[in-house]
PDB file of C-alpha atoms in Angstrom:
ATOM      1  CA  MET A   1      30.698  60.738-169.587  1.00  0.00           C
ATOM      2  CA  TYR A   2      28.635  60.543-172.734  1.00  0.00           C
ATOM      3  CA  SER A   3      27.329  63.296-174.967  1.00  0.00           C
ATOM      4  CA  LEU A   4      26.078  63.702-178.523  1.00  0.00           C
ATOM      5  CA  ASN A   5      27.494  65.831-181.270  1.00  0.00           C
ATOM      6  CA  LYS A   6      25.236  67.848-183.548  1.00  0.00           C
ATOM      7  CA  SER A   7      24.740  64.990-185.999  1.00  0.00           C
ATOM      8  CA  GLY A   8      23.613  62.690-183.194  1.00  0.00           C
ATOM      9  CA  GLN A   9      26.858  60.723-183.039  1.00  0.00           C
ATOM     10  CA  ARG A  10      27.732  59.506-179.554  1.00  0.00           C
ATOM     11  CA  VAL A  11      30.866  60.872-177.934  1.00  0.00           C
ATOM     12  CA  PHE A  12      32.743  59.456-174.969  1.00  0.00           C
ATOM     13  CA  ALA A  13      34.685  61.847-172.739  1.00  0.00           C
ATOM     14  CA  LEU A  14      37.259  60.841-170.160  1.00  0.00           C
ATOM     15  CA  GLN A  15      39.011  63.008-167.642  1.00  0.00           C
ATOM     16  CA  ILE A  16      42.434  61.537-167.111  1.00  0.00           C
ATOM     17  CA  HIS A  17      43.081  60.684-163.449  1.00  0.00           C
ATOM     18  CA  LYS A  18      46.154  58.564-164.064  1.00  0.00           C
ATOM     19  CA  ARG A  19      47.750  57.027-167.123  1.00  0.00           C
ATOM     20  CA  TYR A  20      47.556  53.289-167.592  1.00  0.00           C
ATOM     21  CA  HIS A  21      49.931  51.095-169.532  1.00  0.00           C
ATOM     22  CA  TYR A  22      48.297  48.149-171.271  1.00  0.00           C
ATOM     23  CA  ALA A  23      50.773  45.382-171.994  1.00  0.00           C
ATOM     24  CA  ASN A  24      48.505  43.839-174.593  1.00  0.00           C
ATOM     25  CA  GLY A  25      48.364  47.093-176.548  1.00  0.00           C
ATOM     26  CA  LYS A  26      44.573  47.263-176.723  1.00  0.00           C
ATOM     27  CA  PHE A  27      44.674  50.904-177.683  1.00  0.00           C
ATOM     28  CA  SER A  28      47.201  50.519-180.472  1.00  0.00           C
ATOM     29  CA  THR A  29      47.738  48.415-183.568  1.00  0.00           C
ATOM     30  CA  PHE A  30      51.419  48.234-182.621  1.00  0.00           C
ATOM     31  CA  ASN A  31      53.102  46.024-180.047  1.00  0.00           C
ATOM     32  CA  LYS A  32      53.494  49.014-177.722  1.00  0.00           C
ATOM     33  CA  PRO A  33      51.021  51.876-177.192  1.00  0.00           C
ATOM     34  CA  LYS A  34      51.971  55.276-178.528  1.00  0.00           C
ATOM     35  CA  PRO A  35      52.935  57.935-175.933  1.00  0.00           C
ATOM     36  CA  PHE A  36      50.000  59.739-174.363  1.00  0.00           C
ATOM     37  CA  GLU A  37      51.565  63.039-175.405  1.00  0.00           C
ATOM     38  CA  SER A  38      51.213  62.065-179.081  1.00  0.00           C
ATOM     39  CA  ILE A  39      47.407  62.298-178.962  1.00  0.00           C
ATOM     40  CA  PRO A  40      46.315  65.310-181.056  1.00  0.00           C
ATOM     41  CA  GLY A  41      44.326  68.146-179.529  1.00  0.00           C
ATOM     42  CA  LEU A  42      44.153  71.826-178.700  1.00  0.00           C
ATOM     43  CA  GLY A  43      47.538  73.381-178.136  1.00  0.00           C
ATOM     44  CA  ALA A  44      48.250  74.481-174.565  1.00  0.00           C
ATOM     45  CA  LEU A  45      50.293  77.341-173.158  1.00  0.00           C
ATOM     46  CA  PRO A  46      52.086  77.474-169.790  1.00  0.00           C
ATOM     47  CA  LEU A  47      49.797  78.394-166.876  1.00  0.00           C
ATOM     48  CA  ILE A  48      46.685  79.056-168.986  1.00  0.00           C
ATOM     49  CA  GLY A  49      46.555  75.713-170.819  1.00  0.00           C
ATOM     50  CA  PRO A  50      44.093  75.834-173.767  1.00  0.00           C
ATOM     51  CA  LEU A  51      42.290  78.923-172.427  1.00  0.00           C
ATOM     52  CA  HIS A  52      43.311  81.102-175.388  1.00  0.00           C
ATOM     53  CA  HIS A  53      41.322  78.885-177.780  1.00  0.00           C
ATOM     54  CA  PHE A  54      38.084  80.069-176.126  1.00  0.00           C
ATOM     55  CA  LEU A  55      38.873  83.788-176.265  1.00  0.00           C
ATOM     56  CA  PRO A  56      37.010  86.100-178.682  1.00  0.00           C
ATOM     57  CA  ILE A  57      38.582  86.971-182.048  1.00  0.00           C
ATOM     58  CA  ILE A  58      41.887  85.148-181.526  1.00  0.00           C
ATOM     59  CA  GLY A  59      40.439  81.869-180.257  1.00  0.00           C
ATOM     60  CA  THR A  60      40.066  78.907-182.615  1.00  0.00           C
ATOM     61  CA  ILE A  61      36.826  77.961-180.831  1.00  0.00           C
ATOM     62  CA  GLY A  62      35.591  81.244-179.374  1.00  0.00           C
ATOM     63  CA  PRO A  63      33.518  82.145-176.309  1.00  0.00           C
ATOM     64  CA  LYS A  64      29.972  81.558-177.576  1.00  0.00           C
ATOM     65  CA  THR A  65      30.135  78.007-178.850  1.00  0.00           C
ATOM     66  CA  ASN A  66      28.013  75.257-177.309  1.00  0.00           C
ATOM     67  CA  MET A  67      28.933  71.653-176.600  1.00  0.00           C
ATOM     68  CA  PHE A  68      27.712  70.409-179.986  1.00  0.00           C
ATOM     69  CA  ASP A  69      29.796  72.950-181.890  1.00  0.00           C
ATOM     70  CA  VAL A  70      32.936  72.243-179.864  1.00  0.00           C
ATOM     71  CA  LEU A  71      32.674  68.485-180.394  1.00  0.00           C
ATOM     72  CA  GLY A  72      32.224  69.024-184.121  1.00  0.00           C
ATOM     73  CA  ILE A  73      35.256  71.310-184.273  1.00  0.00           C
ATOM     74  CA  LEU A  74      37.439  68.906-182.291  1.00  0.00           C
ATOM     75  CA  GLU A  75      36.498  65.851-184.335  1.00  0.00           C
ATOM     76  CA  GLY A  76      36.772  67.663-187.650  1.00  0.00           C
ATOM     77  CA  LYS A  77      40.179  69.109-186.838  1.00  0.00           C
ATOM     78  CA  PHE A  78      41.854  66.270-184.913  1.00  0.00           C
ATOM     79  CA  GLY A  79      40.012  63.044-185.740  1.00  0.00           C
ATOM     80  CA  PRO A  80      38.480  60.292-183.577  1.00  0.00           C
ATOM     81  CA  LEU A  81      40.756  60.755-180.531  1.00  0.00           C
ATOM     82  CA  VAL A  82      41.248  64.253-179.107  1.00  0.00           C
ATOM     83  CA  LYS A  83      43.078  65.532-176.031  1.00  0.00           C
ATOM     84  CA  VAL A  84      42.258  68.794-174.246  1.00  0.00           C
ATOM     85  CA  ASP A  85      44.705  69.753-171.506  1.00  0.00           C
ATOM     86  CA  GLY A  86      43.361  70.915-168.161  1.00  0.00           C
ATOM     87  CA  VAL A  87      43.328  74.416-166.743  1.00  0.00           C
ATOM     88  CA  PHE A  88      42.223  75.885-163.392  1.00  0.00           C
ATOM     89  CA  ALA A  89      43.005  72.606-161.567  1.00  0.00           C
ATOM     90  CA  ARG A  90      40.990  70.505-164.022  1.00  0.00           C
ATOM     91  CA  GLY A  91      42.539  67.316-165.314  1.00  0.00           C
ATOM     92  CA  THR A  92      43.255  66.614-168.969  1.00  0.00           C
ATOM     93  CA  MET A  93      40.197  65.442-170.917  1.00  0.00           C
ATOM     94  CA  LEU A  94      40.191  62.855-173.672  1.00  0.00           C
ATOM     95  CA  PHE A  95      37.352  62.743-176.211  1.00  0.00           C
ATOM     96  CA  LEU A  96      36.637  59.516-178.083  1.00  0.00           C
ATOM     97  CA  PHE A  97      34.387  59.580-181.155  1.00  0.00           C
ATOM     98  CA  GLU A  98      34.593  55.937-182.271  1.00  0.00           C
ATOM     99  CA  PRO A  99      32.252  53.411-180.556  1.00  0.00           C
ATOM    100  CA  ASP A 100      34.915  50.687-180.817  1.00  0.00           C
ATOM    101  CA  HIS A 101      37.150  52.827-178.626  1.00  0.00           C
ATOM    102  CA  PHE A 102      34.400  53.124-176.011  1.00  0.00           C
ATOM    103  CA  GLU A 103      34.287  49.352-175.772  1.00  0.00           C
ATOM    104  CA  GLN A 104      38.059  49.127-175.371  1.00  0.00           C
ATOM    105  CA  VAL A 105      38.013  51.629-172.513  1.00  0.00           C
ATOM    106  CA  TYR A 106      35.286  49.753-170.650  1.00  0.00           C
ATOM    107  CA  ARG A 107      36.924  46.364-171.165  1.00  0.00           C
ATOM    108  CA  ALA A 108      40.267  47.658-169.908  1.00  0.00           C
ATOM    109  CA  GLU A 109      38.801  49.052-166.691  1.00  0.00           C
ATOM    110  CA  GLU A 110      39.105  47.298-163.363  1.00  0.00           C
ATOM    111  CA  ALA A 111      36.204  46.251-161.132  1.00  0.00           C
ATOM    112  CA  ASN A 112      36.485  49.579-159.293  1.00  0.00           C
ATOM    113  CA  PRO A 113      36.753  52.092-162.153  1.00  0.00           C
ATOM    114  CA  LEU A 114      38.085  55.618-161.877  1.00  0.00           C
ATOM    115  CA  ARG A 115      36.052  57.978-164.056  1.00  0.00           C
ATOM    116  CA  PRO A 116      36.751  61.531-162.897  1.00  0.00           C
ATOM    117  CA  GLY A 117      34.398  64.170-164.215  1.00  0.00           C
ATOM    118  CA  PHE A 118      31.429  66.313-163.178  1.00  0.00           C
ATOM    119  CA  GLN A 119      33.556  67.991-160.536  1.00  0.00           C
ATOM    120  CA  VAL A 120      30.930  70.630-159.772  1.00  0.00           C
ATOM    121  CA  LEU A 121      28.408  67.886-159.011  1.00  0.00           C
ATOM    122  CA  ASP A 122      30.968  66.083-156.864  1.00  0.00           C
ATOM    123  CA  TYR A 123      31.661  69.280-154.898  1.00  0.00           C
ATOM    124  CA  TYR A 124      27.928  69.897-154.553  1.00  0.00           C
ATOM    125  CA  ARG A 125      27.284  66.445-153.099  1.00  0.00           C
ATOM    126  CA  THR A 126      30.375  65.958-150.973  1.00  0.00           C
ATOM    127  CA  GLN A 127      30.979  69.488-149.710  1.00  0.00           C
ATOM    128  CA  LEU A 128      28.257  72.058-150.349  1.00  0.00           C
ATOM    129  CA  ARG A 129      25.295  69.775-149.495  1.00  0.00           C
ATOM    130  CA  LYS A 130      27.223  67.209-147.490  1.00  0.00           C
ATOM    131  CA  SER A 131      24.620  67.008-144.713  1.00  0.00           C
ATOM    132  CA  ARG A 132      21.876  66.293-147.247  1.00  0.00           C
ATOM    133  CA  TYR A 133      23.654  63.378-148.912  1.00  0.00           C
ATOM    134  CA  GLY A 134      25.283  62.010-145.772  1.00  0.00           C
ATOM    135  CA  GLY A 135      28.356  60.680-147.555  1.00  0.00           C
ATOM    136  CA  LEU A 136      26.325  58.910-150.233  1.00  0.00           C
ATOM    137  CA  HIS A 137      27.876  58.873-153.696  1.00  0.00           C
ATOM    138  CA  GLY A 138      25.964  58.304-156.919  1.00  0.00           C
ATOM    139  CA  LEU A 139      27.146  56.572-160.058  1.00  0.00           C
ATOM    140  CA  ILE A 140      28.043  59.845-161.768  1.00  0.00           C
ATOM    141  CA  ASN A 141      30.524  61.192-159.239  1.00  0.00           C
ATOM    142  CA  ALA A 142      31.591  58.109-157.246  1.00  0.00           C
ATOM    143  CA  GLN A 143      34.992  56.560-157.914  1.00  0.00           C
ATOM    144  CA  GLY A 144      36.560  53.180-157.228  1.00  0.00           C
ATOM    145  CA  PRO A 145      35.058  51.168-154.327  1.00  0.00           C
ATOM    146  CA  GLU A 146      32.402  53.839-153.672  1.00  0.00           C
ATOM    147  CA  TRP A 147      31.129  53.476-157.243  1.00  0.00           C
ATOM    148  CA  ARG A 148      31.026  49.695-156.921  1.00  0.00           C
ATOM    149  CA  GLU A 149      29.214  49.878-153.568  1.00  0.00           C
ATOM    150  CA  PHE A 150      26.458  52.115-154.945  1.00  0.00           C
ATOM    151  CA  ARG A 151      26.191  50.063-158.132  1.00  0.00           C
ATOM    152  CA  THR A 152      25.806  46.892-156.077  1.00  0.00           C
ATOM    153  CA  LYS A 153      22.980  48.505-154.100  1.00  0.00           C
ATOM    154  CA  VAL A 154      20.914  49.593-157.093  1.00  0.00           C
ATOM    155  CA  ASN A 155      21.586  46.769-159.571  1.00  0.00           C
ATOM    156  CA  PRO A 156      18.893  44.418-158.191  1.00  0.00           C
ATOM    157  CA  ALA A 157      16.277  47.144-158.586  1.00  0.00           C
ATOM    158  CA  LEU A 158      17.289  48.202-162.094  1.00  0.00           C
ATOM    159  CA  LEU A 159      18.458  45.175-164.048  1.00  0.00           C
ATOM    160  CA  LEU A 160      15.536  42.764-163.869  1.00  0.00           C
ATOM    161  CA  PRO A 161      14.269  41.815-167.364  1.00  0.00           C
ATOM    162  CA  LYS A 162      10.734  41.560-165.966  1.00  0.00           C
ATOM    163  CA  LEU A 163      10.725  45.342-165.486  1.00  0.00           C
ATOM    164  CA  VAL A 164      10.198  45.713-169.224  1.00  0.00           C
ATOM    165  CA  LYS A 165       6.793  44.062-168.890  1.00  0.00           C
ATOM    166  CA  LEU A 166       5.959  46.208-165.876  1.00  0.00           C
ATOM    167  CA  TYR A 167       6.657  49.533-167.618  1.00  0.00           C
ATOM    168  CA  ALA A 168       5.796  48.713-171.227  1.00  0.00           C
ATOM    169  CA  PRO A 169       2.143  49.886-171.017  1.00  0.00           C
ATOM    170  CA  GLY A 170       3.092  53.221-169.425  1.00  0.00           C
ATOM    171  CA  ILE A 171       5.936  53.891-171.861  1.00  0.00           C
ATOM    172  CA  ASP A 172       3.663  52.967-174.774  1.00  0.00           C
ATOM    173  CA  GLU A 173       1.082  55.459-173.556  1.00  0.00           C
ATOM    174  CA  ILE A 174       3.746  58.178-173.381  1.00  0.00           C
ATOM    175  CA  ALA A 175       4.932  57.314-176.901  1.00  0.00           C
ATOM    176  CA  GLN A 176       1.366  57.556-178.195  1.00  0.00           C
ATOM    177  CA  ASP A 177       0.927  60.944-176.506  1.00  0.00           C
ATOM    178  CA  PHE A 178       4.201  62.127-178.047  1.00  0.00           C
ATOM    179  CA  VAL A 179       3.129  61.072-181.535  1.00  0.00           C
ATOM    180  CA  HIS A 180      -0.203  62.805-181.009  1.00  0.00           C
ATOM    181  CA  ARG A 181       1.550  65.985-179.910  1.00  0.00           C
ATOM    182  CA  LEU A 182       3.820  65.910-182.969  1.00  0.00           C
ATOM    183  CA  SER A 183       0.797  65.548-185.225  1.00  0.00           C
ATOM    184  CA  GLN A 184      -0.612  68.725-183.672  1.00  0.00           C
ATOM    185  CA  ILE A 185       2.503  70.872-184.054  1.00  0.00           C
ATOM    186  CA  THR A 186       4.074  69.664-187.321  1.00  0.00           C
ATOM    187  CA  HIS A 187       2.094  72.251-189.296  1.00  0.00           C
ATOM    188  CA  ASP A 188       4.117  74.970-187.567  1.00  0.00           C
ATOM    189  CA  ASP A 189       7.412  74.693-189.468  1.00  0.00           C
ATOM    190  CA  ALA A 190       9.049  77.568-187.612  1.00  0.00           C
ATOM    191  CA  TYR A 191       8.289  76.045-184.205  1.00  0.00           C
ATOM    192  CA  ILE A 192       9.485  72.570-185.218  1.00  0.00           C
ATOM    193  CA  LYS A 193      12.722  73.965-186.629  1.00  0.00           C
ATOM    194  CA  ASP A 194      13.553  75.816-183.419  1.00  0.00           C
ATOM    195  CA  ASN A 195      12.053  73.490-180.817  1.00  0.00           C
ATOM    196  CA  PHE A 196      12.207  69.888-182.028  1.00  0.00           C
ATOM    197  CA  GLU A 197      15.044  69.121-179.603  1.00  0.00           C
ATOM    198  CA  LEU A 198      12.914  70.571-176.794  1.00  0.00           C
ATOM    199  CA  GLU A 199      10.050  68.258-177.751  1.00  0.00           C
ATOM    200  CA  LEU A 200      12.417  65.264-177.653  1.00  0.00           C
ATOM    201  CA  THR A 201      13.563  66.395-174.215  1.00  0.00           C
ATOM    202  CA  LYS A 202       9.958  66.502-173.038  1.00  0.00           C
ATOM    203  CA  PHE A 203       9.365  62.962-174.268  1.00  0.00           C
ATOM    204  CA  SER A 204      12.615  61.686-172.730  1.00  0.00           C
ATOM    205  CA  LEU A 205      11.942  63.305-169.371  1.00  0.00           C
ATOM    206  CA  GLU A 206       8.351  62.069-169.274  1.00  0.00           C
ATOM    207  CA  ALA A 207       9.383  58.480-170.028  1.00  0.00           C
ATOM    208  CA  THR A 208      12.368  58.460-167.681  1.00  0.00           C
ATOM    209  CA  ALA A 209      10.401  60.029-164.829  1.00  0.00           C
ATOM    210  CA  LEU A 210       7.793  57.280-165.059  1.00  0.00           C
ATOM    211  CA  VAL A 211      10.503  54.809-164.038  1.00  0.00           C
ATOM    212  CA  ALA A 212      12.637  57.055-161.835  1.00  0.00           C
ATOM    213  CA  LEU A 213       9.864  58.854-159.931  1.00  0.00           C
ATOM    214  CA  GLY A 214       6.971  56.439-160.387  1.00  0.00           C
ATOM    215  CA  SER A 215       4.743  59.099-161.897  1.00  0.00           C
ATOM    216  CA  ARG A 216       3.992  60.984-165.078  1.00  0.00           C
ATOM    217  CA  LEU A 217       5.045  64.624-164.936  1.00  0.00           C
ATOM    218  CA  GLY A 218       2.848  66.110-167.639  1.00  0.00           C
ATOM    219  CA  CYS A 219       5.691  67.331-169.882  1.00  0.00           C
ATOM    220  CA  LEU A 220       3.689  66.609-173.042  1.00  0.00           C
ATOM    221  CA  LYS A 221       0.802  68.910-172.184  1.00  0.00           C
ATOM    222  CA  ASP A 222       0.131  71.753-174.595  1.00  0.00           C
ATOM    223  CA  SER A 223       1.055  74.367-172.024  1.00  0.00           C
ATOM    224  CA  LEU A 224       2.790  74.249-168.663  1.00  0.00           C
ATOM    225  CA  ASP A 225       2.893  77.070-166.143  1.00  0.00           C
ATOM    226  CA  SER A 226       6.399  78.171-165.238  1.00  0.00           C
ATOM    227  CA  ASP A 227       5.854  77.039-161.641  1.00  0.00           C
ATOM    228  CA  HIS A 228       4.572  73.577-162.615  1.00  0.00           C
ATOM    229  CA  PRO A 229       6.903  70.876-161.205  1.00  0.00           C
ATOM    230  CA  ALA A 230       7.341  69.320-164.647  1.00  0.00           C
ATOM    231  CA  HIS A 231       8.375  72.656-166.159  1.00  0.00           C
ATOM    232  CA  ARG A 232      10.761  73.392-163.294  1.00  0.00           C
ATOM    233  CA  LEU A 233      12.309  69.916-163.465  1.00  0.00           C
ATOM    234  CA  MET A 234      12.696  70.115-167.234  1.00  0.00           C
ATOM    235  CA  LYS A 235      14.282  73.567-167.012  1.00  0.00           C
ATOM    236  CA  SER A 236      16.658  72.554-164.232  1.00  0.00           C
ATOM    237  CA  THR A 237      17.763  69.459-166.146  1.00  0.00           C
ATOM    238  CA  ARG A 238      18.416  71.415-169.341  1.00  0.00           C
ATOM    239  CA  ASP A 239      20.229  74.103-167.333  1.00  0.00           C
ATOM    240  CA  ILE A 240      22.466  71.458-165.778  1.00  0.00           C
ATOM    241  CA  PHE A 241      23.538  70.222-169.208  1.00  0.00           C
ATOM    242  CA  GLU A 242      24.236  73.685-170.587  1.00  0.00           C
ATOM    243  CA  LEU A 243      26.027  74.899-167.468  1.00  0.00           C
ATOM    244  CA  THR A 244      28.044  71.701-167.077  1.00  0.00           C
ATOM    245  CA  TYR A 245      29.590  72.432-170.467  1.00  0.00           C
ATOM    246  CA  LYS A 246      30.560  75.935-169.346  1.00  0.00           C
ATOM    247  CA  LEU A 247      31.974  74.742-166.037  1.00  0.00           C
ATOM    248  CA  GLU A 248      33.485  71.347-166.881  1.00  0.00           C
ATOM    249  CA  ILE A 249      34.529  71.574-170.547  1.00  0.00           C
ATOM    250  CA  ARG A 250      35.308  75.238-171.052  1.00  0.00           C
ATOM    251  CA  PRO A 251      37.977  76.788-168.821  1.00  0.00           C
ATOM    252  CA  SER A 252      36.273  78.131-165.689  1.00  0.00           C
ATOM    253  CA  PRO A 253      37.582  79.539-162.375  1.00  0.00           C
ATOM    254  CA  TRP A 254      34.547  78.289-160.412  1.00  0.00           C
ATOM    255  CA  ARG A 255      36.844  76.543-157.888  1.00  0.00           C
ATOM    256  CA  TYR A 256      38.176  79.938-156.840  1.00  0.00           C
ATOM    257  CA  ILE A 257      35.286  82.291-157.650  1.00  0.00           C
ATOM    258  CA  ALA A 258      31.534  81.654-157.471  1.00  0.00           C
ATOM    259  CA  THR A 259      30.845  82.523-161.103  1.00  0.00           C
ATOM    260  CA  PRO A 260      27.295  83.216-162.364  1.00  0.00           C
ATOM    261  CA  ALA A 261      27.251  79.838-164.145  1.00  0.00           C
ATOM    262  CA  TYR A 262      28.311  78.108-160.915  1.00  0.00           C
ATOM    263  CA  LYS A 263      25.524  79.792-158.924  1.00  0.00           C
ATOM    264  CA  MET A 264      22.972  78.840-161.586  1.00  0.00           C
ATOM    265  CA  VAL A 265      23.971  75.156-161.677  1.00  0.00           C
ATOM    266  CA  ILE A 266      23.820  74.934-157.858  1.00  0.00           C
ATOM    267  CA  GLU A 267      20.291  76.343-158.012  1.00  0.00           C
ATOM    268  CA  ALA A 268      19.416  73.787-160.709  1.00  0.00           C
ATOM    269  CA  TYR A 269      20.749  70.900-158.598  1.00  0.00           C
ATOM    270  CA  ASP A 270      18.738  72.155-155.607  1.00  0.00           C
ATOM    271  CA  THR A 271      15.587  72.355-157.728  1.00  0.00           C
ATOM    272  CA  GLN A 272      16.079  68.843-159.033  1.00  0.00           C
ATOM    273  CA  TRP A 273      16.519  67.460-155.522  1.00  0.00           C
ATOM    274  CA  GLU A 274      13.470  69.347-154.222  1.00  0.00           C
ATOM    275  CA  ILE A 275      11.138  68.140-156.972  1.00  0.00           C
ATOM    276  CA  SER A 276      12.477  64.582-156.890  1.00  0.00           C
ATOM    277  CA  MET A 277      11.849  64.470-153.143  1.00  0.00           C
ATOM    278  CA  MET A 278       8.309  65.759-153.684  1.00  0.00           C
ATOM    279  CA  TYR A 279       7.450  62.996-156.154  1.00  0.00           C
ATOM    280  CA  ILE A 280       9.173  60.313-154.099  1.00  0.00           C
ATOM    281  CA  ASN A 281       7.335  61.348-150.931  1.00  0.00           C
ATOM    282  CA  HIS A 282       4.087  61.193-152.889  1.00  0.00           C
ATOM    283  CA  ALA A 283       4.967  57.738-154.207  1.00  0.00           C
ATOM    284  CA  ARG A 284       5.894  56.541-150.729  1.00  0.00           C
ATOM    285  CA  LYS A 285       2.510  57.617-149.347  1.00  0.00           C
ATOM    286  CA  GLN A 286       0.777  55.718-152.143  1.00  0.00           C
ATOM    287  CA  LEU A 287       2.863  52.641-151.356  1.00  0.00           C
ATOM    288  CA  GLU A 288       1.979  52.871-147.674  1.00  0.00           C
ATOM    289  CA  GLU A 289      -1.729  53.128-148.501  1.00  0.00           C
ATOM    290  CA  ARG A 290      -1.535  50.198-150.917  1.00  0.00           C
ATOM    291  CA  GLY A 291       0.679  48.073-148.713  1.00  0.00           C
ATOM    292  CA  TYR A 292       3.954  46.332-149.493  1.00  0.00           C
ATOM    293  CA  ASP A 293       2.641  42.774-149.537  1.00  0.00           C
ATOM    294  CA  ILE A 294       2.704  42.188-153.305  1.00  0.00           C
ATOM    295  CA  PRO A 295       4.787  39.844-155.478  1.00  0.00           C
ATOM    296  CA  GLU A 296       8.369  41.022-155.924  1.00  0.00           C
ATOM    297  CA  GLU A 297       8.058  41.123-159.726  1.00  0.00           C
ATOM    298  CA  GLU A 298       5.188  43.616-159.451  1.00  0.00           C
ATOM    299  CA  LYS A 299       7.140  46.121-157.392  1.00  0.00           C
ATOM    300  CA  SER A 300       8.325  49.243-159.204  1.00  0.00           C
ATOM    301  CA  VAL A 301      11.907  50.421-159.486  1.00  0.00           C
ATOM    302  CA  LEU A 302      11.147  53.283-157.125  1.00  0.00           C
ATOM    303  CA  GLU A 303       9.587  50.950-154.563  1.00  0.00           C
ATOM    304  CA  LYS A 304      12.671  48.730-154.629  1.00  0.00           C
ATOM    305  CA  LEU A 305      14.988  51.737-154.256  1.00  0.00           C
ATOM    306  CA  ILE A 306      13.004  53.197-151.364  1.00  0.00           C
ATOM    307  CA  ALA A 307      13.282  49.820-149.626  1.00  0.00           C
ATOM    308  CA  ILE A 308      17.077  50.170-149.855  1.00  0.00           C
ATOM    309  CA  ASP A 309      17.249  53.766-148.645  1.00  0.00           C
ATOM    310  CA  GLU A 310      15.249  56.915-149.382  1.00  0.00           C
ATOM    311  CA  LYS A 311      18.394  58.908-150.162  1.00  0.00           C
ATOM    312  CA  VAL A 312      19.515  56.168-152.543  1.00  0.00           C
ATOM    313  CA  ALA A 313      16.125  56.479-154.261  1.00  0.00           C
ATOM    314  CA  VAL A 314      16.457  60.254-154.687  1.00  0.00           C
ATOM    315  CA  MET A 315      20.071  59.979-155.827  1.00  0.00           C
ATOM    316  CA  MET A 316      19.289  57.289-158.401  1.00  0.00           C
ATOM    317  CA  ALA A 317      16.199  59.137-159.609  1.00  0.00           C
ATOM    318  CA  SER A 318      18.249  62.295-160.149  1.00  0.00           C
ATOM    319  CA  GLU A 319      20.888  60.433-162.121  1.00  0.00           C
ATOM    320  CA  MET A 320      18.311  58.564-164.184  1.00  0.00           C
ATOM    321  CA  LEU A 321      16.724  61.869-165.170  1.00  0.00           C
ATOM    322  CA  LEU A 322      20.069  63.262-166.308  1.00  0.00           C
ATOM    323  CA  ALA A 323      21.174  60.124-168.128  1.00  0.00           C
ATOM    324  CA  GLY A 324      17.728  59.461-169.590  1.00  0.00           C
ATOM    325  CA  ILE A 325      17.665  62.813-171.347  1.00  0.00           C
ATOM    326  CA  ASP A 326      21.321  62.686-172.379  1.00  0.00           C
ATOM    327  CA  THR A 327      20.935  59.308-174.090  1.00  0.00           C
ATOM    328  CA  ARG A 328      17.615  59.974-175.782  1.00  0.00           C
TER     329      ARG A 328
END
């Protein structure tokens, strides 16, 4: 998965499912790769792994840090390649900070990649809400052939160059509204200092939703009621990011105990599904009223996804919202 550190540098995180040996030594300047165990990282203890690093007072990281702080600490202390051993049945994680390394990982992967991660989301889709998803796996949590099958389904709807022309006017309008909003709030230095990231999130969600849900949400309005769908969707998406760090990166016993963070992220996933379904049902009604007999190049991403399967449309919309904000 991808994330950003505090300075905006992109970070690539892998959860190790199995260890590969590359005969061509792509990951080393030597003829043979170095042992996996030689990768620097947080020290681990028997049974508890790196848990002690996150404890108050004695921990090198502490209990109150966020994802940005942790990434900065890891890179500053260990360099561009960092290993964090697993705990509570979580696999070992490997953090890459150099873009060249990202490329090497992708090029070394097979056609059916294994990218374990987001285990709470995987449990949510395959176990907790199994009847809702009906065995469907998205790009975030699918592995191997399942990932390739879903990717093959959605590629034709997402990778057409002509889509740029279709969405350019709408995205330009959103950009203009964002610039206008910034011009209205830049006089408030205190607000900008504390909330500039929130404003970027609003812009990212508004732009991504135009493609994913076929509609503007209204995130850039001066004020949104707490029960407005745009506010609820924005809150649930931000909650998912913050809680994913607590559940997936920090040591967490959520697999054995329904922790408060676990309950909150499940609620956030439910909210995201509910609101996505609402917008997609609205879009489908508009499509039915308009009719489907239009040139293929004029059909929206959402229309193409609905034609594949409504659940595929909701799944892809949900993942686009998450990825669209994360890669802003």
